[in-house]
Tab-separated table of C-alpha atoms in Angstrom:
chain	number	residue	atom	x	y	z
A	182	UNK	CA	-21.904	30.652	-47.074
A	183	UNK	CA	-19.751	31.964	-44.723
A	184	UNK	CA	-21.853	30.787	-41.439
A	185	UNK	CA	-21.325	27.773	-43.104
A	186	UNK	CA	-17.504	27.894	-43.198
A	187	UNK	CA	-17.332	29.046	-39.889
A	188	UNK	CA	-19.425	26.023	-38.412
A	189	UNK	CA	-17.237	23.660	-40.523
A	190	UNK	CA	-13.990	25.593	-38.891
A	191	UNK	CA	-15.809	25.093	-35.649
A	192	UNK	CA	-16.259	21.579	-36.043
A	193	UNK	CA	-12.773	20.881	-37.233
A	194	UNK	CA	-11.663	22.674	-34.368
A	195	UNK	CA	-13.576	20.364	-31.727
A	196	UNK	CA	-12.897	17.345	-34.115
A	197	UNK	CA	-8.914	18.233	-33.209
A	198	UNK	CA	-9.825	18.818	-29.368
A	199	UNK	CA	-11.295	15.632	-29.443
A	200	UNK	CA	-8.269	13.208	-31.030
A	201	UNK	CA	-5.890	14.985	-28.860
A	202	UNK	CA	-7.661	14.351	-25.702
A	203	UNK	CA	-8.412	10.828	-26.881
A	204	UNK	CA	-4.355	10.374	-27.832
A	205	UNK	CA	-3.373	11.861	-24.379
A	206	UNK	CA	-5.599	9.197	-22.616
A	207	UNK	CA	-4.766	6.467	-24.791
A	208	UNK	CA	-0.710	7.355	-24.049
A	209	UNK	CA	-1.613	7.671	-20.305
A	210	UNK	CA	-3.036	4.352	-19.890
A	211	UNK	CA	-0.543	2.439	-22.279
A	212	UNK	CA	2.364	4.016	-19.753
A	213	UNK	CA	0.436	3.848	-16.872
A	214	UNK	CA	-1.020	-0.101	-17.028
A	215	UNK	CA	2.194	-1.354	-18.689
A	216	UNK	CA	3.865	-1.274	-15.021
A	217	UNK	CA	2.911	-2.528	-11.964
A	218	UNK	CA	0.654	-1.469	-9.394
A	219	UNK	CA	2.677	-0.472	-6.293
A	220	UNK	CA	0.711	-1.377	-2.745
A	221	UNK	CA	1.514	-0.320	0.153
A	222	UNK	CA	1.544	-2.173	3.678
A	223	UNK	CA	-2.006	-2.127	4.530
A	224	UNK	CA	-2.749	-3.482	1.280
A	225	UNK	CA	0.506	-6.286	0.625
A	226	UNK	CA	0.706	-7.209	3.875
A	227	UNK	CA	4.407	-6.778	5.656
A	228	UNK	CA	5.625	-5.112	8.955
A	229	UNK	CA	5.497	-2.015	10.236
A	230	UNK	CA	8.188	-0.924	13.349
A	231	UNK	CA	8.446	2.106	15.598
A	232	UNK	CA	11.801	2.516	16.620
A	233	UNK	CA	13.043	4.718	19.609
A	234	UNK	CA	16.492	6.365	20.049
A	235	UNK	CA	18.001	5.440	23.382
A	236	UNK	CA	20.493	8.245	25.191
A	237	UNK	CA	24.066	6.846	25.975
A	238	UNK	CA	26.757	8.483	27.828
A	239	UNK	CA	28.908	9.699	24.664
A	240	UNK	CA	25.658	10.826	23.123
A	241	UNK	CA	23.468	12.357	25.720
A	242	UNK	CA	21.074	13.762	23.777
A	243	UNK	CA	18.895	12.756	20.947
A	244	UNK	CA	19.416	15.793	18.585
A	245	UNK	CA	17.740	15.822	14.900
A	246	UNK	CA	21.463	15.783	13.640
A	247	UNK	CA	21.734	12.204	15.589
A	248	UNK	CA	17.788	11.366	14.624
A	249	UNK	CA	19.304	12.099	10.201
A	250	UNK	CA	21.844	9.507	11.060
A	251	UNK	CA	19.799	7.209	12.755
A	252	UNK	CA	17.822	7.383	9.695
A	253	UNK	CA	20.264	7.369	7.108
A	254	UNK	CA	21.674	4.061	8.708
A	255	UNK	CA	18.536	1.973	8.991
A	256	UNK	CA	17.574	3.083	5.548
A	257	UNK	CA	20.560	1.455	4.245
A	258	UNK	CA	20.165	-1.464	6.333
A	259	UNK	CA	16.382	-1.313	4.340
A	260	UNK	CA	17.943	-1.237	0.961
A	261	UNK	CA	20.381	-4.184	1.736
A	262	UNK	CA	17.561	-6.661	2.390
A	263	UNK	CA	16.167	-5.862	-1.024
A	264	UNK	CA	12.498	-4.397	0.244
A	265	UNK	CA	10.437	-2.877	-2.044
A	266	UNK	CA	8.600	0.476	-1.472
A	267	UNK	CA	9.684	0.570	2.024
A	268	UNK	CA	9.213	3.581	4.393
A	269	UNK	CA	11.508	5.225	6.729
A	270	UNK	CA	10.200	8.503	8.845
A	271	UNK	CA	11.466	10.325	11.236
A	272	UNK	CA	8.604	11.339	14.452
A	273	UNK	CA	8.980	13.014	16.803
A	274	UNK	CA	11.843	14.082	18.814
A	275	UNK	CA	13.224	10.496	18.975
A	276	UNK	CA	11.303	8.207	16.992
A	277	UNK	CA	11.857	6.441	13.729
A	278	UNK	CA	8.519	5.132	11.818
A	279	UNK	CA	9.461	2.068	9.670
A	280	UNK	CA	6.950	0.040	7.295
A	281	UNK	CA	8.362	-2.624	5.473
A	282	UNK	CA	5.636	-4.323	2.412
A	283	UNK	CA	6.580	-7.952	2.055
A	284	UNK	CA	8.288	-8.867	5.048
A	285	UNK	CA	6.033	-11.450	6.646
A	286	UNK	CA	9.048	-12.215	9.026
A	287	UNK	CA	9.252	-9.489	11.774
A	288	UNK	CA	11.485	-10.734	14.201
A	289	UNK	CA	14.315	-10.929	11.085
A	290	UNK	CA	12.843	-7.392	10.568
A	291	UNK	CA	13.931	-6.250	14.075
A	292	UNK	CA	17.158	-8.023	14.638
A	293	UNK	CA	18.865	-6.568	11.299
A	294	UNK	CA	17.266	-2.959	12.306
A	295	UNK	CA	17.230	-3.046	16.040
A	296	UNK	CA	21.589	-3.885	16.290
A	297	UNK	CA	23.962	-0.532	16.652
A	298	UNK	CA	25.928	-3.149	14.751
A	299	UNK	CA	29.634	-1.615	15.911
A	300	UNK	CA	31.986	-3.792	14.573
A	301	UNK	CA	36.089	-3.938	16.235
A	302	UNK	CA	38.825	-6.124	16.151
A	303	UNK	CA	40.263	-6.194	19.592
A	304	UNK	CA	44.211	-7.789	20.459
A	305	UNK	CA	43.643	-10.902	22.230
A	306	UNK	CA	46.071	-10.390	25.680
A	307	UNK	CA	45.734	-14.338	26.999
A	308	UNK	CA	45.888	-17.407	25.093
A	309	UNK	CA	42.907	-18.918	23.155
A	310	UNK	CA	42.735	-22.075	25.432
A	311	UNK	CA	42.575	-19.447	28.622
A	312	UNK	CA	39.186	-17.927	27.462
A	313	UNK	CA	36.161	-18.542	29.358
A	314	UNK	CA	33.574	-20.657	27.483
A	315	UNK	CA	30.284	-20.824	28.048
A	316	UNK	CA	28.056	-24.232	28.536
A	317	UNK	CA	27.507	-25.360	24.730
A	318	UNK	CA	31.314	-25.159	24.861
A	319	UNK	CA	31.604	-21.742	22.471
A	320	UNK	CA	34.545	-19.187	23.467
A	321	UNK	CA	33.184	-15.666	25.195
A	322	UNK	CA	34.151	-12.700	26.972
A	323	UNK	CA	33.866	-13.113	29.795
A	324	UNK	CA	31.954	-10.346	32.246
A	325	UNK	CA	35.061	-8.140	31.304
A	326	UNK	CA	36.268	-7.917	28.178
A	327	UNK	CA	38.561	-5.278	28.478
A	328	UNK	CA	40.656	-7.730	30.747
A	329	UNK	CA	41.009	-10.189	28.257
A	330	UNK	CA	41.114	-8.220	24.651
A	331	UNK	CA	42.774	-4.780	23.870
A	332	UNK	CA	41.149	-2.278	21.877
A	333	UNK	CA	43.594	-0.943	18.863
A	334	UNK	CA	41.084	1.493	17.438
A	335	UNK	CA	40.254	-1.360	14.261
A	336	UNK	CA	36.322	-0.451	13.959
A	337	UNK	CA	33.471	-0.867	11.413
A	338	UNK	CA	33.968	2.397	10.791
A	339	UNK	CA	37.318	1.091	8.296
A	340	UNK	CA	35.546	-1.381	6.749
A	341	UNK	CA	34.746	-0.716	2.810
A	342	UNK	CA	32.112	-3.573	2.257
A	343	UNK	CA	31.222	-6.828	3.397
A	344	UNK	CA	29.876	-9.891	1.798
A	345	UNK	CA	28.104	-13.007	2.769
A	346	UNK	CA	30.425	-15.826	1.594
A	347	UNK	CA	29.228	-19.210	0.928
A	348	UNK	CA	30.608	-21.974	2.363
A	349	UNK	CA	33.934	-23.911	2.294
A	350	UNK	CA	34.738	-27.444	1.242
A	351	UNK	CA	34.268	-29.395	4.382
A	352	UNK	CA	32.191	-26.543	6.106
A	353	UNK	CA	27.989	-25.958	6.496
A	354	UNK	CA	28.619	-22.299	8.016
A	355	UNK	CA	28.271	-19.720	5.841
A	356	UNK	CA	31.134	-16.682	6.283
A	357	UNK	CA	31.151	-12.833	6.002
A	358	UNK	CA	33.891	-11.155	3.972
A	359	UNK	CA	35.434	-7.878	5.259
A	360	UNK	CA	37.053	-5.537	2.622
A	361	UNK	CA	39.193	-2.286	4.863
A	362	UNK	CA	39.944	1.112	3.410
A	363	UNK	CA	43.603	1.509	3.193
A	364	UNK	CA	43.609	2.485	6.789
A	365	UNK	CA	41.996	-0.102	8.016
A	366	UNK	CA	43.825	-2.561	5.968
A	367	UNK	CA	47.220	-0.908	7.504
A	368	UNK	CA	45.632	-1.397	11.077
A	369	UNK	CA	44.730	-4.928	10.124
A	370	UNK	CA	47.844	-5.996	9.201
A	371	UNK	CA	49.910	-5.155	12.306
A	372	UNK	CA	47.625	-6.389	14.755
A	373	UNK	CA	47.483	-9.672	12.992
A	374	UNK	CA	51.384	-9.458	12.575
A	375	UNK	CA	51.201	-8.673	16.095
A	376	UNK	CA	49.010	-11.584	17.167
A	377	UNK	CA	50.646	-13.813	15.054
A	378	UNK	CA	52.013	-17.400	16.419
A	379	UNK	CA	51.410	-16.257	19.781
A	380	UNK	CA	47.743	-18.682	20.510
A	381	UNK	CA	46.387	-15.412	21.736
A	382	UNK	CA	43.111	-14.462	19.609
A	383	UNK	CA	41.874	-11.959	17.019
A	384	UNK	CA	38.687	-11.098	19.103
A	385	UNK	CA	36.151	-9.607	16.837
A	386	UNK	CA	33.549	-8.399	18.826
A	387	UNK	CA	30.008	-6.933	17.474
A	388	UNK	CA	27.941	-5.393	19.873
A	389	UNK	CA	30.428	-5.765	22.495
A	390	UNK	CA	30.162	-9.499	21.663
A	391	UNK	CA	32.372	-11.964	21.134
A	392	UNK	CA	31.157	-13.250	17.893
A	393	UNK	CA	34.783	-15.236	16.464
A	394	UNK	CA	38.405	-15.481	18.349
A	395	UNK	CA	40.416	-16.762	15.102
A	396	UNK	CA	44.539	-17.218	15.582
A	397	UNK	CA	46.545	-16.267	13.653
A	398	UNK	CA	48.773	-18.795	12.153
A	399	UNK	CA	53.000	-18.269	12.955
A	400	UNK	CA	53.456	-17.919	8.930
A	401	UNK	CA	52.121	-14.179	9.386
A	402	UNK	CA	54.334	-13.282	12.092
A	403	UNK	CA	56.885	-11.454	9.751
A	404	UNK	CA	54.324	-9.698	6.959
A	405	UNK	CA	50.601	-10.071	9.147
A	406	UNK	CA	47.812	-10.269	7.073
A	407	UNK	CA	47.996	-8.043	3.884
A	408	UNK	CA	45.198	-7.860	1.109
A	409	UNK	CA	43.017	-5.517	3.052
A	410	UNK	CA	40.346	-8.228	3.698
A	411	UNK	CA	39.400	-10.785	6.439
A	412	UNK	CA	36.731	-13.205	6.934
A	413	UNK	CA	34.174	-13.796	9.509
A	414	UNK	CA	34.122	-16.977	10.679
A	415	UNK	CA	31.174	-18.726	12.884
A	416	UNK	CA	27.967	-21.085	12.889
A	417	UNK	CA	26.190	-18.288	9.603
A	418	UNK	CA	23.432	-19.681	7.916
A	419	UNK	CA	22.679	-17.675	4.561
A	420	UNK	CA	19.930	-15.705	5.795
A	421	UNK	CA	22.363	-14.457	9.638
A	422	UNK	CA	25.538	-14.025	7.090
A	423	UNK	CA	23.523	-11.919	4.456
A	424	UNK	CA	21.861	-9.673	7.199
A	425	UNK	CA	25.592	-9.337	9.296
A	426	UNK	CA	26.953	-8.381	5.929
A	427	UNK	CA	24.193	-5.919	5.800
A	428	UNK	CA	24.682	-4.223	8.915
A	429	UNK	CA	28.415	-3.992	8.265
A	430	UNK	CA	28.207	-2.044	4.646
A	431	UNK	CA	25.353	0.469	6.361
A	432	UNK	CA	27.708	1.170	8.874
A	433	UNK	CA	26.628	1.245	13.024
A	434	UNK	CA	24.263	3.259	14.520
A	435	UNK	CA	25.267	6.361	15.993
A	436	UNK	CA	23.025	5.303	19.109
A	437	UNK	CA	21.119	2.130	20.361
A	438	UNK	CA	17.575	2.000	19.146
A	439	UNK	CA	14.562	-0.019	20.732
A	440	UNK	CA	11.506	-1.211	19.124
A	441	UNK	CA	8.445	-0.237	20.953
A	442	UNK	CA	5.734	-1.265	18.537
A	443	UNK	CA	5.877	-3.899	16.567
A	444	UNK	CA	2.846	-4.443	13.743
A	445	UNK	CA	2.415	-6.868	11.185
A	446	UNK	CA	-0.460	-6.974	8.563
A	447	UNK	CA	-1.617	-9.968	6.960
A	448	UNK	CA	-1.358	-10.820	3.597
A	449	UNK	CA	-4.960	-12.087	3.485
A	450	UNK	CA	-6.081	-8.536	5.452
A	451	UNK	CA	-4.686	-7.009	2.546
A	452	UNK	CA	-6.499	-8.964	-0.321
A	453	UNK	CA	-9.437	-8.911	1.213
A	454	UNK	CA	-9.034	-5.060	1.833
A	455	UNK	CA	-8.174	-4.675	-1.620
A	456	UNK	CA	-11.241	-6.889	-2.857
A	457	UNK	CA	-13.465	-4.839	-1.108
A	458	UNK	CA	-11.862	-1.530	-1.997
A	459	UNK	CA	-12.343	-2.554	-5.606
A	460	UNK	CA	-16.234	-3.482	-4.727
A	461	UNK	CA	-16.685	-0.167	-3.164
A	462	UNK	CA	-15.190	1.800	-6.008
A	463	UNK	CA	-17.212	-0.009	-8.900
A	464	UNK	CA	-20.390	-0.115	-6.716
A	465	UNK	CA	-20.106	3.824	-5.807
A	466	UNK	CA	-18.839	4.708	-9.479
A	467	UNK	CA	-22.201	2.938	-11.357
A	468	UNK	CA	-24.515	4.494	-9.095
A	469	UNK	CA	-23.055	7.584	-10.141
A	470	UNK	CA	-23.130	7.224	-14.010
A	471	UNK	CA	-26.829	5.800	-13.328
A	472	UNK	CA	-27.614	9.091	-11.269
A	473	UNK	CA	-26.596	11.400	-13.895
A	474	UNK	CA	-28.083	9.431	-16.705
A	475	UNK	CA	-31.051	9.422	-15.222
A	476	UNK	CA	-31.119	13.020	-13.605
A	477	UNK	CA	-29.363	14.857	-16.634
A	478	UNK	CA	-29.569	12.890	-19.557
A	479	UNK	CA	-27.461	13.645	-22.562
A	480	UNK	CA	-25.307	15.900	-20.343
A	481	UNK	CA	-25.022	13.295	-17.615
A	482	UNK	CA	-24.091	10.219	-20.473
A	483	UNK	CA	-21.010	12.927	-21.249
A	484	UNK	CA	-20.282	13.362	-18.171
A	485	UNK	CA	-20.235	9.468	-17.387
A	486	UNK	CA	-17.797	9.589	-20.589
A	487	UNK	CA	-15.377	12.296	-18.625
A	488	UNK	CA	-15.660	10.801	-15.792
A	489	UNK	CA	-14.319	6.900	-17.330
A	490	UNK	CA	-11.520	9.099	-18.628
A	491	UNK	CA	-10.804	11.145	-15.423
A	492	UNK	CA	-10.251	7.275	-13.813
A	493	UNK	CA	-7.932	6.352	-16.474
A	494	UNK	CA	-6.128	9.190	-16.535
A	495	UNK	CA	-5.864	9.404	-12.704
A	496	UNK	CA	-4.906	6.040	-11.941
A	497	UNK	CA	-2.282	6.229	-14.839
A	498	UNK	CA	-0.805	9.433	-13.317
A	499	UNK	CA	-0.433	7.688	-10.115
A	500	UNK	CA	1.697	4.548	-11.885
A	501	UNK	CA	3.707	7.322	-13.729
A	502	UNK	CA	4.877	9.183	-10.770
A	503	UNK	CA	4.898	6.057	-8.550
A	504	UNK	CA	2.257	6.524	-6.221
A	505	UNK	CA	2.048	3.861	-3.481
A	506	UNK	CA	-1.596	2.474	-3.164
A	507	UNK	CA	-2.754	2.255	0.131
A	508	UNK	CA	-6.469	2.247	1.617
A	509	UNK	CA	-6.597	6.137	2.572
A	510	UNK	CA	-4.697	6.664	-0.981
A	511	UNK	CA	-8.112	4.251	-2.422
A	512	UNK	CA	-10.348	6.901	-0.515
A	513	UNK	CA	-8.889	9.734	-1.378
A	514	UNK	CA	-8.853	9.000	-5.225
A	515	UNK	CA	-12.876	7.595	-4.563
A	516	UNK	CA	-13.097	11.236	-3.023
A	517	UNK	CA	-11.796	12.938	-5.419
A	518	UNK	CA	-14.188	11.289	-7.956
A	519	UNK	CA	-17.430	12.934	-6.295
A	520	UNK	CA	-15.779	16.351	-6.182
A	521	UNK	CA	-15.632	15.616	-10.631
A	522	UNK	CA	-18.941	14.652	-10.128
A	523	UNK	CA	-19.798	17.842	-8.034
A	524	UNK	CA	-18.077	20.186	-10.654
A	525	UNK	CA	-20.699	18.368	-13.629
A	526	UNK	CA	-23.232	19.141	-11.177
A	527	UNK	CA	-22.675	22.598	-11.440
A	528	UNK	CA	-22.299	23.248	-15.075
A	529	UNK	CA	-25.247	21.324	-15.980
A	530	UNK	CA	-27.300	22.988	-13.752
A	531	UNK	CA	-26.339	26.258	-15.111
A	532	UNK	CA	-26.926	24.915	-18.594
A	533	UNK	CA	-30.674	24.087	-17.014
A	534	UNK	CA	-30.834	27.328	-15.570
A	535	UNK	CA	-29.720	29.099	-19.061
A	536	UNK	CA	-32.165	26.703	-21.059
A	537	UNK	CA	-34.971	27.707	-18.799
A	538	UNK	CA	-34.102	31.039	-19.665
A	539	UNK	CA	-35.187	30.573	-23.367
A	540	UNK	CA	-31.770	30.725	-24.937
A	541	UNK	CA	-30.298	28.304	-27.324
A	542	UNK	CA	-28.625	25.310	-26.121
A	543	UNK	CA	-25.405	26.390	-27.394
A	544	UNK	CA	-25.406	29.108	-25.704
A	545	UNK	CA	-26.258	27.901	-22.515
A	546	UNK	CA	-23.656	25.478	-22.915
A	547	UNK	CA	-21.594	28.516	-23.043
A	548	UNK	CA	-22.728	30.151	-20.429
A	549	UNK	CA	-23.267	27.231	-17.754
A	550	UNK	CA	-19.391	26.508	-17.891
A	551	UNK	CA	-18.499	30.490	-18.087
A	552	UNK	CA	-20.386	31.083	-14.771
A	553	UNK	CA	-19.707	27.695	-13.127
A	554	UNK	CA	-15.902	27.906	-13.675
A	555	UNK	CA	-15.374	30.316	-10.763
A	556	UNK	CA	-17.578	28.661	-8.463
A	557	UNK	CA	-15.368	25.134	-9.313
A	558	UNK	CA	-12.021	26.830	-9.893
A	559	UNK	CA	-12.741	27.999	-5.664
A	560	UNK	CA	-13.622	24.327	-4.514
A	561	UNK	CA	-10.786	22.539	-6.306
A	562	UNK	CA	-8.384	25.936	-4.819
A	563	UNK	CA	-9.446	25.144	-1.296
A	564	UNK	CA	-9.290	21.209	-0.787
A	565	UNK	CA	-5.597	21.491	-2.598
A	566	UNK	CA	-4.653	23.681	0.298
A	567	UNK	CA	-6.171	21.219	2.773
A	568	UNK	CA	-3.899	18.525	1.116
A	569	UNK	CA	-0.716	20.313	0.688
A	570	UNK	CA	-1.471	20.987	4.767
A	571	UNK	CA	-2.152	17.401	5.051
A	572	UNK	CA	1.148	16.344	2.970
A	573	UNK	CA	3.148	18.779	4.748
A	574	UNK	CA	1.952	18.428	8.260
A	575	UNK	CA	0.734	14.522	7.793
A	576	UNK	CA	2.832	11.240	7.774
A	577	UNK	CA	2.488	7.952	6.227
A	578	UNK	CA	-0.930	7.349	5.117
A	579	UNK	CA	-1.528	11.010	5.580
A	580	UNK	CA	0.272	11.717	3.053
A	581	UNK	CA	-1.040	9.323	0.845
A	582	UNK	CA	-4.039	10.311	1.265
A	583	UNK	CA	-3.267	13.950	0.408
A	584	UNK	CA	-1.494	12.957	-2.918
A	585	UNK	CA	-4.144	10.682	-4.498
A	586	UNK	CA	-6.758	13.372	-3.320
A	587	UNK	CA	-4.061	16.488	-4.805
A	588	UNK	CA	-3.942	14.362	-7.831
A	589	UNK	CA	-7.283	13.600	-8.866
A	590	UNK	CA	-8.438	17.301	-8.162
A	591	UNK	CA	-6.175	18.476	-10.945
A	592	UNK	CA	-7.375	15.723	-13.228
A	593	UNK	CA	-11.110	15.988	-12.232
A	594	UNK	CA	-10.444	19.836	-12.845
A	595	UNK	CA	-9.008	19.085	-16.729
A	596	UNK	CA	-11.361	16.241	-17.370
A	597	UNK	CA	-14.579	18.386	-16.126
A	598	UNK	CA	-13.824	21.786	-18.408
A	599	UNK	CA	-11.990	20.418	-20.898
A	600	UNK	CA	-13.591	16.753	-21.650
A	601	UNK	CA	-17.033	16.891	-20.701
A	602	UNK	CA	-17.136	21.035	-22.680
A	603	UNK	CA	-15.427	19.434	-25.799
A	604	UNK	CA	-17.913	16.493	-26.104
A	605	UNK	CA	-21.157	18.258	-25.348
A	606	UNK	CA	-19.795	20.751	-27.983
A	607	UNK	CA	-19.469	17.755	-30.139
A	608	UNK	CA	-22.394	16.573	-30.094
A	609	UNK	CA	-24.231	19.791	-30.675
A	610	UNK	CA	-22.652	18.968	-34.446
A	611	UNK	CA	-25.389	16.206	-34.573
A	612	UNK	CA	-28.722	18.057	-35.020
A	613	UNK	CA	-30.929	15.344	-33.594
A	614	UNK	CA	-29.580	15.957	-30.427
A	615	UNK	CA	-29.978	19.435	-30.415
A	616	UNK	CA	-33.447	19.514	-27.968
A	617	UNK	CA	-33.899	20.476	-24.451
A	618	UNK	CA	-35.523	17.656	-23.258
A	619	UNK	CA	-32.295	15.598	-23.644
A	620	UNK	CA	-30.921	18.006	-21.364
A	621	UNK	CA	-33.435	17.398	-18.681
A	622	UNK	CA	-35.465	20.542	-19.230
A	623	UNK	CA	-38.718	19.947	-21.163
A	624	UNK	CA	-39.519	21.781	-23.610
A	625	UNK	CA	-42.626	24.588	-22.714
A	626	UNK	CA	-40.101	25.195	-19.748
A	627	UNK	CA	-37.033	26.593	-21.867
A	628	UNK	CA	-39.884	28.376	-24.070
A	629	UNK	CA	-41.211	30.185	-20.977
């Protein structure tokens, strides 16, 4: 009577193991497939820049102080265009690795990354009409500016935000809006007080360009503009106003960059690397479950079980913590599925191994985990140090690769002792399958 309790107790006991394993996977996959899969550029297609910091005489030297800021800026510049999942590394001593998914149009790419983007208003010293032109008729420069407009210390560096503005009645060109901090607003308003009814131009310059030479009308000459804003006028489609704007809010670079490789990846390379992938992945995976099947039997049907719910639980894990799927990320995760298949490997053939030995096939269920634990536990313990090197040391893809790998490891490690022990201890509750030869050891061997 009381075996009997305690077998029932038992039972109950793996009954519970079992709905809360099977209520932790079903919550994993609801959260994870409920969002989208996140791909990265080898696998959606976009560009991918390497930038280089270029020396100048105020800044010399290409420190990592200068490399943060370089950084900081273009990341900004990133955000404003509204890319998704992008990536912004430093490498190296003065190198900036940029991957942008999406962005089929690279030379867009480059010309709202590869400006410093230094934005000043500059006192106009001669009037409009004396201004060299150049031959579609526009107002420049000249080969020196510094003859022809005064600096007064007005930068982009006073600027609060900037806006692309759509255009006026009676105008195609779209404009860029200028909000000043309260310096820059002070600054503003005496040089156009300054300027004003005089013909002689507000230069604004970008780049050490002449982009706009506005005048300012005569009704200004008493107050100059107040409001703390200003407009941008010129021949801006959406697309040039909207990336100006842009620049302007992330602020200039603290030193030129130059782009000395410039990638882009297909959107078709990517499907088709992604249909393949996916081929791949189900191809490897059923010669697997037919392997163990085969090979193992009952043990290897469990472990076909655990290993459907080390998938799920993986791939939901990476939409939870937002992995980025890339093709090393794919082989990692297909990696890390042979190592679950390695650690079923090794408990069932210690449960062989114990069967062989003549004792019961509970027991050797036992036992087969109990001394294949260590022997797993060391295998998992070593290739997470090679990733956290990898994910440390590594870059990009690297890294991907090193946190699908990380990831599935830990999972593989849960779903191998904890899913495939809990089922094969389940179905020792139905007596029928309670024979050796389902566990791919016939019987006169376990007797021997």
């Amino acid at each position: 009577m009381a075996r009997s309790s305690a077998s029932w107790l038992s039972r109950l006991s793996f009954l519970r193991g079992l709905i809360f394993i099977l209520a932790v996977v079903v919550a994993l996959v609801y959260l994870g497939f409920s969002r989208e899969v996140r791909l990265g550029l080898d696998l959606k297609g976009g560009t991918q820049l390497t930038l280089q910091a270029v020396p100048t005489e105020e800044v010399p030297e290409i420190t990592p102080e200068v490399m943060q800021g370089v950084e900081a800026v273009i990341q900004q510049r990133i955000n404003g265009l509204g890319v998704a999942e992008p990536l912004v590394q430093i490498s190296g001593q003065d190198r900036l690795f940029v991957q942008l998914p999406g962005v089929a149009d690279p030379d867009r790419a480059i010309a709202l990354l590869g400006d410093t983007a230094q934005l000043e208003f500059r006192k106009g010293l001669v009037p409009v009409g004396a201004l060299p032109r150049n031959e579609r008729g526009e107002i420049t420069a000249g080969e020196d500016p510094d003859t022809l407009f005064e600096r007064v210390g007005l930068t982009g560096d006073l600027l609060r935000n900037a806006y692309p503005q759509a255009p006026r009645r009676g105008s195609q060109s779209w404009e860029v809006l200028l909000e000043f901090k309260p310096e820059g607003a002070e600054k503003f308003t005496q040089l156009t007080r300054d300027l004003a009814g005089t013909e002689r131009p507000l230069g604004i310059f970008l780049d050490d360009v002449l982009i706009s030479a506005p005048i300012v009308g005569p009704e200004f000459a008493r107050t100059g503009i107040t409001g703390g804003t200003a407009v941008i006028t010129g021949n801006f489609t959406v697309e040039t106003a909207t990336d100006l704007a842009v620049k302007l809010r992330a602020g200039a670079l603290p030193v030129p960059i130059q782009v000395i490789e410039n990638r882009t990846v297909g959107a078709t390379l990517g499907e088709v690397s992604v249909r393949r992938s996916l081929y791949a992945g189900i191809g490897g995976l059923v010669l697997v479950f037919l392997f163990m099947v085969a090979y193992y039997r009952l043990p290897g049907l469990i472990a076909d079980i655990a290993l459907l719910i080390y998938a799920l639980c993986t791939f939901a894990l990476f939409q939870l913590l937002g992995v980025t799927m890339t093709l090393p990320g794919i082989a990692g995760f297909i990696l890390s599925i042979g190592m679950a298949v390695d650690a079923n490997v090794l408990i069932f053939e210690r449960i062989k191994e114990e069967l062989r030995a003549g004792k019961s096939i509970y027991k050797s269920i036992s036992e087969g985990f109990n001394r294949a634990f260590s022997s797993i536990l060391d295998s998992n313990v070593t290739t997470l140090l090679v990733c956290g090197v990898l994910f440390w040391l590594g870059m990009g893809l690297v890294k991907g690769f090193a946190v699908t790998l990380g990831i599935g490891i830990l999972v593989s490690f849960f779903t191998a002792i904890t899913c495939t022990r809990s089922l094969l201890l389940a179905a020792m509750g139905i007596p029928s399958l309670r024979k050796p030869e389902f566990y791919g050891v016939r019987m006169e061997t376990a007797q021997s």
